[in-house]
Amino acid sequence: YRRTARWRELLGLLRHDLDQAEGPPVLELTYEIGTLHEQKLSEPQQAVDSYELVLQKSPSHQRAQEALERLLEVPSQRQRVAQILEPVYESQYAWAKLARVLDVELEFERDPGARVALLTRLARIREERLQDLAGSFEALSRAVEADPGDVEVRKQLARIAMGTSRQRDRAAVLEKAAAAAEATYLKAELLGEIASVFVNDELQGAQGITASF
């Protein structure tokens, strides 16, 4: 079948073998079926089905993981593959890869609450695991945009902004959120925070001038 490129017939043979198999051969046959769907039949959905089964049985199966990483670039499978790889990367402490798939999940998530949860998790990983404060600031800025009323997220953004001297950037994020806010109380809260940024900035500037004399 391989020599004559009769891939459908080969797929049927492999599935028959899989039905009869037990133990370790099950993984290899399932993986081989996945590669057939992916590389010979151009059926990415079925390929993902097979690779997911392999990782469910053997989370450390490197070739199945690498195959899913390739399929992460296929638009129709992107969201699903990201969700499959998320717990794999977390169990491996592969923080950069985990951050990447969380970003992919955000491409498809529209619910504000779910977006905030993903973004705050992403910000924490970038800050604590990757020492990427700029990336953490960017994620928290997006979280404020998703839900300006989340006070805790705004506090985290203020903390990162203070530690990275990005208070003006924080003010710009808050200004954008205030412009989009519909509730009067929320708009007032955001404008108050913006004002405090500039007041503190002016105080620090005055202290700097005084110290120079």
mmCIF file of N, CA and C in Angstrom, residues 23-120:
data_model
loop_
_atom_site.group_PDB
_atom_site.id
_atom_site.type_symbol
_atom_site.label_atom_id
_atom_site.label_comp_id
_atom_site.label_asym_id
_atom_site.label_seq_id
_atom_site.Cartn_x
_atom_site.Cartn_y
_atom_site.Cartn_z
ATOM 1 N N GLY A 23 -1.664 -3.164 24.643
ATOM 2 C CA GLY A 23 -0.387 -2.720 25.189
ATOM 3 C C GLY A 23 0.284 -1.644 24.349
ATOM 4 N N PRO A 24 1.624 -1.575 24.381
ATOM 5 C CA PRO A 24 2.389 -0.518 23.688
ATOM 6 C C PRO A 24 2.077 -0.364 22.205
ATOM 7 N N PRO A 25 1.797 -1.443 21.458
ATOM 8 C CA PRO A 25 1.485 -1.252 20.032
ATOM 9 C C PRO A 25 0.296 -0.328 19.770
ATOM 10 N N VAL A 26 -0.609 -0.219 20.743
ATOM 11 C CA VAL A 26 -1.769 0.653 20.570
ATOM 12 C C VAL A 26 -1.319 2.093 20.334
ATOM 13 N N LEU A 27 -0.345 2.548 21.141
ATOM 14 C CA LEU A 27 0.143 3.915 21.000
ATOM 15 C C LEU A 27 0.771 4.145 19.635
ATOM 16 N N GLU A 28 1.632 3.228 19.220
ATOM 17 C CA GLU A 28 2.335 3.419 17.955
ATOM 18 C C GLU A 28 1.386 3.359 16.768
ATOM 19 N N LEU A 29 0.413 2.465 16.823
ATOM 20 C CA LEU A 29 -0.555 2.393 15.733
ATOM 21 C C LEU A 29 -1.424 3.653 15.685
ATOM 22 N N THR A 30 -1.836 4.137 16.851
ATOM 23 C CA THR A 30 -2.645 5.362 16.893
ATOM 24 C C THR A 30 -1.851 6.536 16.355
ATOM 25 N N TYR A 31 -0.576 6.612 16.745
ATOM 26 C CA TYR A 31 0.285 7.680 16.236
ATOM 27 C C TYR A 31 0.450 7.565 14.716
ATOM 28 N N GLU A 32 0.659 6.360 14.218
ATOM 29 C CA GLU A 32 0.846 6.165 12.782
ATOM 30 C C GLU A 32 -0.406 6.546 12.004
ATOM 31 N N ILE A 33 -1.560 6.229 12.572
ATOM 32 C CA ILE A 33 -2.816 6.634 11.943
ATOM 33 C C ILE A 33 -2.900 8.160 11.881
ATOM 34 N N GLY A 34 -2.458 8.804 12.952
ATOM 35 C CA GLY A 34 -2.446 10.267 12.966
ATOM 36 C C GLY A 34 -1.558 10.841 11.880
ATOM 37 N N THR A 35 -0.363 10.286 11.716
ATOM 38 C CA THR A 35 0.544 10.803 10.691
ATOM 39 C C THR A 35 -0.022 10.574 9.291
ATOM 40 N N LEU A 36 -0.738 9.481 9.117
ATOM 41 C CA LEU A 36 -1.353 9.206 7.821
ATOM 42 C C LEU A 36 -2.413 10.266 7.500
ATOM 43 N N HIS A 37 -3.253 10.575 8.488
ATOM 44 C CA HIS A 37 -4.262 11.617 8.301
ATOM 45 C C HIS A 37 -3.605 12.973 8.040
ATOM 46 N N GLU A 38 -2.547 13.248 8.786
ATOM 47 C CA GLU A 38 -1.907 14.561 8.672
ATOM 48 C C GLU A 38 -1.132 14.726 7.371
ATOM 49 N N GLN A 39 -0.280 13.755 7.068
ATOM 50 C CA GLN A 39 0.710 13.951 6.009
ATOM 51 C C GLN A 39 0.314 13.391 4.647
ATOM 52 N N LYS A 40 -0.583 12.420 4.628
ATOM 53 C CA LYS A 40 -0.923 11.789 3.353
ATOM 54 C C LYS A 40 -2.351 12.071 2.895
ATOM 55 N N LEU A 41 -3.245 12.243 3.866
ATOM 56 C CA LEU A 41 -4.650 12.409 3.513
ATOM 57 C C LEU A 41 -5.150 13.839 3.698
ATOM 58 N N SER A 42 -4.296 14.697 4.240
ATOM 59 C CA SER A 42 -4.666 16.111 4.465
ATOM 60 C C SER A 42 -5.970 16.217 5.250
ATOM 61 N N GLU A 43 -6.013 15.496 6.353
ATOM 62 C CA GLU A 43 -7.189 15.503 7.228
ATOM 63 C C GLU A 43 -6.752 15.896 8.636
ATOM 64 N N PRO A 44 -6.543 17.189 8.864
ATOM 65 C CA PRO A 44 -5.983 17.626 10.148
ATOM 66 C C PRO A 44 -6.871 17.317 11.351
ATOM 67 N N GLN A 45 -8.192 17.370 11.175
ATOM 68 C CA GLN A 45 -9.068 17.094 12.321
ATOM 69 C C GLN A 45 -8.892 15.660 12.816
ATOM 70 N N GLN A 46 -8.874 14.722 11.882
ATOM 71 C CA GLN A 46 -8.690 13.327 12.265
ATOM 72 C C GLN A 46 -7.287 13.083 12.820
ATOM 73 N N ALA A 47 -6.319 13.815 12.282
ATOM 74 C CA ALA A 47 -4.958 13.700 12.820
ATOM 75 C C ALA A 47 -4.921 14.154 14.270
ATOM 76 N N VAL A 48 -5.568 15.280 14.570
ATOM 77 C CA VAL A 48 -5.619 15.778 15.949
ATOM 78 C C VAL A 48 -6.305 14.761 16.849
ATOM 79 N N ASP A 49 -7.381 14.144 16.361
ATOM 80 C CA ASP A 49 -8.073 13.113 17.145
ATOM 81 C C ASP A 49 -7.085 12.024 17.588
ATOM 82 N N SER A 50 -6.273 11.556 16.642
ATOM 83 C CA SER A 50 -5.342 10.462 16.941
ATOM 84 C C SER A 50 -4.236 10.917 17.886
ATOM 85 N N TYR A 51 -3.647 12.066 17.613
ATOM 86 C CA TYR A 51 -2.553 12.542 18.460
ATOM 87 C C TYR A 51 -3.043 12.839 19.888
ATOM 88 N N GLU A 52 -4.266 13.333 19.999
ATOM 89 C CA GLU A 52 -4.822 13.586 21.327
ATOM 90 C C GLU A 52 -4.969 12.273 22.104
ATOM 91 N N LEU A 53 -5.438 11.235 21.445
ATOM 92 C CA LEU A 53 -5.559 9.924 22.095
ATOM 93 C C LEU A 53 -4.205 9.423 22.582
ATOM 94 N N VAL A 54 -3.163 9.640 21.770
ATOM 95 C CA VAL A 54 -1.822 9.215 22.170
ATOM 96 C C VAL A 54 -1.394 9.938 23.436
ATOM 97 N N LEU A 55 -1.595 11.266 23.470
ATOM 98 C CA LEU A 55 -1.161 12.036 24.640
ATOM 99 C C LEU A 55 -2.010 11.732 25.874
ATOM 100 N N GLN A 56 -3.249 11.382 25.667
ATOM 101 C CA GLN A 56 -4.080 10.995 26.809
ATOM 102 C C GLN A 56 -3.537 9.742 27.483
ATOM 103 N N LYS A 57 -3.031 8.813 26.664
ATOM 104 C CA LYS A 57 -2.487 7.570 27.200
ATOM 105 C C LYS A 57 -1.028 7.717 27.627
ATOM 106 N N SER A 58 -0.309 8.614 26.956
ATOM 107 C CA SER A 58 1.115 8.794 27.238
ATOM 108 C C SER A 58 1.479 10.274 27.094
ATOM 109 N N PRO A 59 1.278 11.073 28.148
ATOM 110 C CA PRO A 59 1.517 12.524 28.053
ATOM 111 C C PRO A 59 2.946 12.909 27.667
ATOM 112 N N SER A 60 3.885 11.990 27.801
ATOM 113 C CA SER A 60 5.273 12.290 27.461
ATOM 114 C C SER A 60 5.654 11.851 26.049
ATOM 115 N N HIS A 61 4.679 11.469 25.241
ATOM 116 C CA HIS A 61 4.948 11.004 23.873
ATOM 117 C C HIS A 61 5.401 12.205 23.032
ATOM 118 N N GLN A 62 6.697 12.306 22.815
ATOM 119 C CA GLN A 62 7.274 13.491 22.196
ATOM 120 C C GLN A 62 6.827 13.688 20.753
ATOM 121 N N ARG A 63 6.748 12.613 19.987
ATOM 122 C CA ARG A 63 6.391 12.758 18.575
ATOM 123 C C ARG A 63 4.944 13.228 18.403
ATOM 124 N N ALA A 64 4.043 12.758 19.251
ATOM 125 C CA ALA A 64 2.657 13.224 19.176
ATOM 126 C C ALA A 64 2.573 14.698 19.553
ATOM 127 N N GLN A 65 3.354 15.084 20.552
ATOM 128 C CA GLN A 65 3.379 16.499 20.946
ATOM 129 C C GLN A 65 3.902 17.370 19.806
ATOM 130 N N GLU A 66 4.978 16.938 19.175
ATOM 131 C CA GLU A 66 5.548 17.708 18.068
ATOM 132 C C GLU A 66 4.580 17.794 16.898
ATOM 133 N N ALA A 67 3.838 16.736 16.674
ATOM 134 C CA ALA A 67 2.850 16.744 15.597
ATOM 135 C C ALA A 67 1.750 17.766 15.881
ATOM 136 N N LEU A 68 1.284 17.807 17.127
ATOM 137 C CA LEU A 68 0.263 18.791 17.488
ATOM 138 C C LEU A 68 0.807 20.209 17.387
ATOM 139 N N GLU A 69 2.069 20.384 17.696
ATOM 140 C CA GLU A 69 2.674 21.708 17.557
ATOM 141 C C GLU A 69 2.683 22.153 16.092
ATOM 142 N N ARG A 70 2.884 21.210 15.188
ATOM 143 C CA ARG A 70 2.769 21.547 13.763
ATOM 144 C C ARG A 70 1.339 21.947 13.419
ATOM 145 N N LEU A 71 0.388 21.186 13.932
ATOM 146 C CA LEU A 71 -1.019 21.427 13.612
ATOM 147 C C LEU A 71 -1.569 22.685 14.283
ATOM 148 N N LEU A 72 -0.822 23.220 15.237
ATOM 149 C CA LEU A 72 -1.216 24.489 15.854
ATOM 150 C C LEU A 72 -1.261 25.609 14.810
ATOM 151 N N GLU A 73 -0.543 25.425 13.722
ATOM 152 C CA GLU A 73 -0.510 26.433 12.664
ATOM 153 C C GLU A 73 -1.646 26.264 11.653
ATOM 154 N N VAL A 74 -2.447 25.222 11.801
ATOM 155 C CA VAL A 74 -3.595 25.013 10.907
ATOM 156 C C VAL A 74 -4.794 25.772 11.485
ATOM 157 N N PRO A 75 -5.282 26.804 10.800
ATOM 158 C CA PRO A 75 -6.333 27.655 11.388
ATOM 159 C C PRO A 75 -7.540 26.894 11.932
ATOM 160 N N SER A 76 -8.002 25.880 11.221
ATOM 161 C CA SER A 76 -9.211 25.170 11.649
ATOM 162 C C SER A 76 -8.997 24.351 12.919
ATOM 163 N N GLN A 77 -7.739 24.064 13.272
ATOM 164 C CA GLN A 77 -7.444 23.231 14.443
ATOM 165 C C GLN A 77 -6.768 24.005 15.570
ATOM 166 N N ARG A 78 -6.515 25.273 15.307
ATOM 167 C CA ARG A 78 -5.674 26.071 16.208
ATOM 168 C C ARG A 78 -6.198 26.120 17.653
ATOM 169 N N GLN A 79 -7.460 26.432 17.816
ATOM 170 C CA GLN A 79 -8.029 26.551 19.159
ATOM 171 C C GLN A 79 -8.000 25.207 19.891
ATOM 172 N N ARG A 80 -8.436 24.173 19.201
ATOM 173 C CA ARG A 80 -8.504 22.851 19.838
ATOM 174 C C ARG A 80 -7.116 22.360 20.234
ATOM 175 N N VAL A 81 -6.151 22.513 19.348
ATOM 176 C CA VAL A 81 -4.796 22.052 19.641
ATOM 177 C C VAL A 81 -4.216 22.815 20.828
ATOM 178 N N ALA A 82 -4.472 24.108 20.894
ATOM 179 C CA ALA A 82 -3.978 24.903 22.023
ATOM 180 C C ALA A 82 -4.524 24.364 23.342
ATOM 181 N N GLN A 83 -5.800 23.996 23.358
ATOM 182 C CA GLN A 83 -6.421 23.476 24.572
ATOM 183 C C GLN A 83 -5.865 22.098 24.944
ATOM 184 N N ILE A 84 -5.475 21.315 23.942
ATOM 185 C CA ILE A 84 -4.875 20.005 24.209
ATOM 186 C C ILE A 84 -3.474 20.172 24.795
ATOM 187 N N LEU A 85 -2.719 21.104 24.225
ATOM 188 C CA LEU A 85 -1.324 21.270 24.635
ATOM 189 C C LEU A 85 -1.185 22.014 25.962
ATOM 190 N N GLU A 86 -2.188 22.796 26.343
ATOM 191 C CA GLU A 86 -2.088 23.594 27.567
ATOM 192 C C GLU A 86 -1.711 22.759 28.798
ATOM 193 N N PRO A 87 -2.465 21.690 29.140
ATOM 194 C CA PRO A 87 -2.083 20.911 30.325
ATOM 195 C C PRO A 87 -0.773 20.151 30.144
ATOM 196 N N VAL A 88 -0.435 19.813 28.904
ATOM 197 C CA VAL A 88 0.835 19.128 28.637
ATOM 198 C C VAL A 88 1.997 20.043 28.997
ATOM 199 N N TYR A 89 1.950 21.268 28.504
ATOM 200 C CA TYR A 89 3.023 22.218 28.781
ATOM 201 C C TYR A 89 3.105 22.566 30.266
ATOM 202 N N GLU A 90 1.936 22.683 30.902
ATOM 203 C CA GLU A 90 1.946 23.022 32.327
ATOM 204 C C GLU A 90 2.606 21.906 33.135
ATOM 205 N N SER A 91 2.328 20.660 32.783
ATOM 206 C CA SER A 91 2.929 19.532 33.503
ATOM 207 C C SER A 91 4.427 19.437 33.252
ATOM 208 N N GLN A 92 4.883 19.987 32.126
ATOM 209 C CA GLN A 92 6.301 19.962 31.781
ATOM 210 C C GLN A 92 7.040 21.213 32.276
ATOM 211 N N TYR A 93 6.299 22.147 32.878
ATOM 212 C CA TYR A 93 6.872 23.442 33.282
ATOM 213 C C TYR A 93 7.477 24.168 32.079
ATOM 214 N N ALA A 94 6.859 23.981 30.926
ATOM 215 C CA ALA A 94 7.328 24.632 29.692
ATOM 216 C C ALA A 94 6.600 25.974 29.577
ATOM 217 N N TRP A 95 7.078 26.949 30.342
ATOM 218 C CA TRP A 95 6.327 28.188 30.536
ATOM 219 C C TRP A 95 6.197 29.019 29.262
ATOM 220 N N ALA A 96 7.253 29.108 28.474
ATOM 221 C CA ALA A 96 7.176 29.902 27.240
ATOM 222 C C ALA A 96 6.150 29.302 26.278
ATOM 223 N N LYS A 97 6.150 27.981 26.165
ATOM 224 C CA LYS A 97 5.184 27.316 25.288
ATOM 225 C C LYS A 97 3.770 27.456 25.852
ATOM 226 N N LEU A 98 3.644 27.384 27.171
ATOM 227 C CA LEU A 98 2.325 27.553 27.786
ATOM 228 C C LEU A 98 1.796 28.955 27.514
ATOM 229 N N ALA A 99 2.667 29.957 27.639
ATOM 230 C CA ALA A 99 2.251 31.332 27.352
ATOM 231 C C ALA A 99 1.775 31.456 25.913
ATOM 232 N N ARG A 100 2.456 30.770 25.024
ATOM 233 C CA ARG A 100 2.083 30.848 23.606
ATOM 234 C C ARG A 100 0.687 30.275 23.367
ATOM 235 N N VAL A 101 0.370 29.104 23.953
ATOM 236 C CA VAL A 101 -0.945 28.517 23.681
ATOM 237 C C VAL A 101 -2.063 29.288 24.383
ATOM 238 N N LEU A 102 -1.750 29.933 25.515
ATOM 239 C CA LEU A 102 -2.759 30.784 26.140
ATOM 240 C C LEU A 102 -3.075 31.969 25.233
ATOM 241 N N ASP A 103 -2.057 32.504 24.580
ATOM 242 C CA ASP A 103 -2.280 33.576 23.610
ATOM 243 C C ASP A 103 -3.159 33.094 22.460
ATOM 244 N N VAL A 104 -2.947 31.861 22.034
ATOM 245 C CA VAL A 104 -3.775 31.304 20.957
ATOM 246 C C VAL A 104 -5.226 31.178 21.427
ATOM 247 N N GLU A 105 -5.425 30.689 22.639
ATOM 248 C CA GLU A 105 -6.785 30.554 23.166
ATOM 249 C C GLU A 105 -7.496 31.907 23.217
ATOM 250 N N LEU A 106 -6.718 32.957 23.499
ATOM 251 C CA LEU A 106 -7.295 34.293 23.565
ATOM 252 C C LEU A 106 -7.782 34.777 22.204
ATOM 253 N N GLU A 107 -7.216 34.237 21.138
ATOM 254 C CA GLU A 107 -7.671 34.615 19.796
ATOM 255 C C GLU A 107 -9.141 34.252 19.584
ATOM 256 N N PHE A 108 -9.606 33.250 20.304
ATOM 257 C CA PHE A 108 -10.957 32.722 20.074
ATOM 258 C C PHE A 108 -11.929 33.047 21.204
ATOM 259 N N GLU A 109 -11.416 33.471 22.357
ATOM 260 C CA GLU A 109 -12.282 33.712 23.521
ATOM 261 C C GLU A 109 -12.900 35.105 23.438
ATOM 262 N N ARG A 110 -14.206 35.171 23.538
ATOM 263 C CA ARG A 110 -14.916 36.452 23.457
ATOM 264 C C ARG A 110 -15.565 36.853 24.781
ATOM 265 N N ASP A 111 -15.788 35.917 25.676
ATOM 266 C CA ASP A 111 -16.420 36.239 26.953
ATOM 267 C C ASP A 111 -15.470 37.071 27.805
ATOM 268 N N PRO A 112 -15.878 38.261 28.277
ATOM 269 C CA PRO A 112 -14.973 39.127 29.040
ATOM 270 C C PRO A 112 -14.391 38.463 30.287
ATOM 271 N N GLY A 113 -15.222 37.752 31.031
ATOM 272 C CA GLY A 113 -14.736 37.103 32.245
ATOM 273 C C GLY A 113 -13.687 36.046 31.952
ATOM 274 N N ALA A 114 -13.941 35.245 30.915
ATOM 275 C CA ALA A 114 -12.983 34.210 30.533
ATOM 276 C C ALA A 114 -11.696 34.827 29.997
ATOM 277 N N ARG A 115 -11.824 35.940 29.261
ATOM 278 C CA ARG A 115 -10.634 36.618 28.756
ATOM 279 C C ARG A 115 -9.783 37.151 29.910
ATOM 280 N N VAL A 116 -10.426 37.735 30.899
ATOM 281 C CA VAL A 116 -9.682 38.261 32.055
ATOM 282 C C VAL A 116 -8.957 37.128 32.773
ATOM 283 N N ALA A 117 -9.624 35.992 32.948
ATOM 284 C CA ALA A 117 -8.994 34.857 33.624
ATOM 285 C C ALA A 117 -7.760 34.381 32.858
ATOM 286 N N LEU A 118 -7.886 34.270 31.533
ATOM 287 C CA LEU A 118 -6.745 33.848 30.718
ATOM 288 C C LEU A 118 -5.623 34.881 30.763
ATOM 289 N N LEU A 119 -5.983 36.148 30.662
ATOM 290 C CA LEU A 119 -4.972 37.201 30.609
ATOM 291 C C LEU A 119 -4.240 37.375 31.935
ATOM 292 N N THR A 120 -4.950 37.250 33.049
ATOM 293 C CA THR A 120 -4.272 37.374 34.345
ATOM 294 C C THR A 120 -3.364 36.173 34.587
#
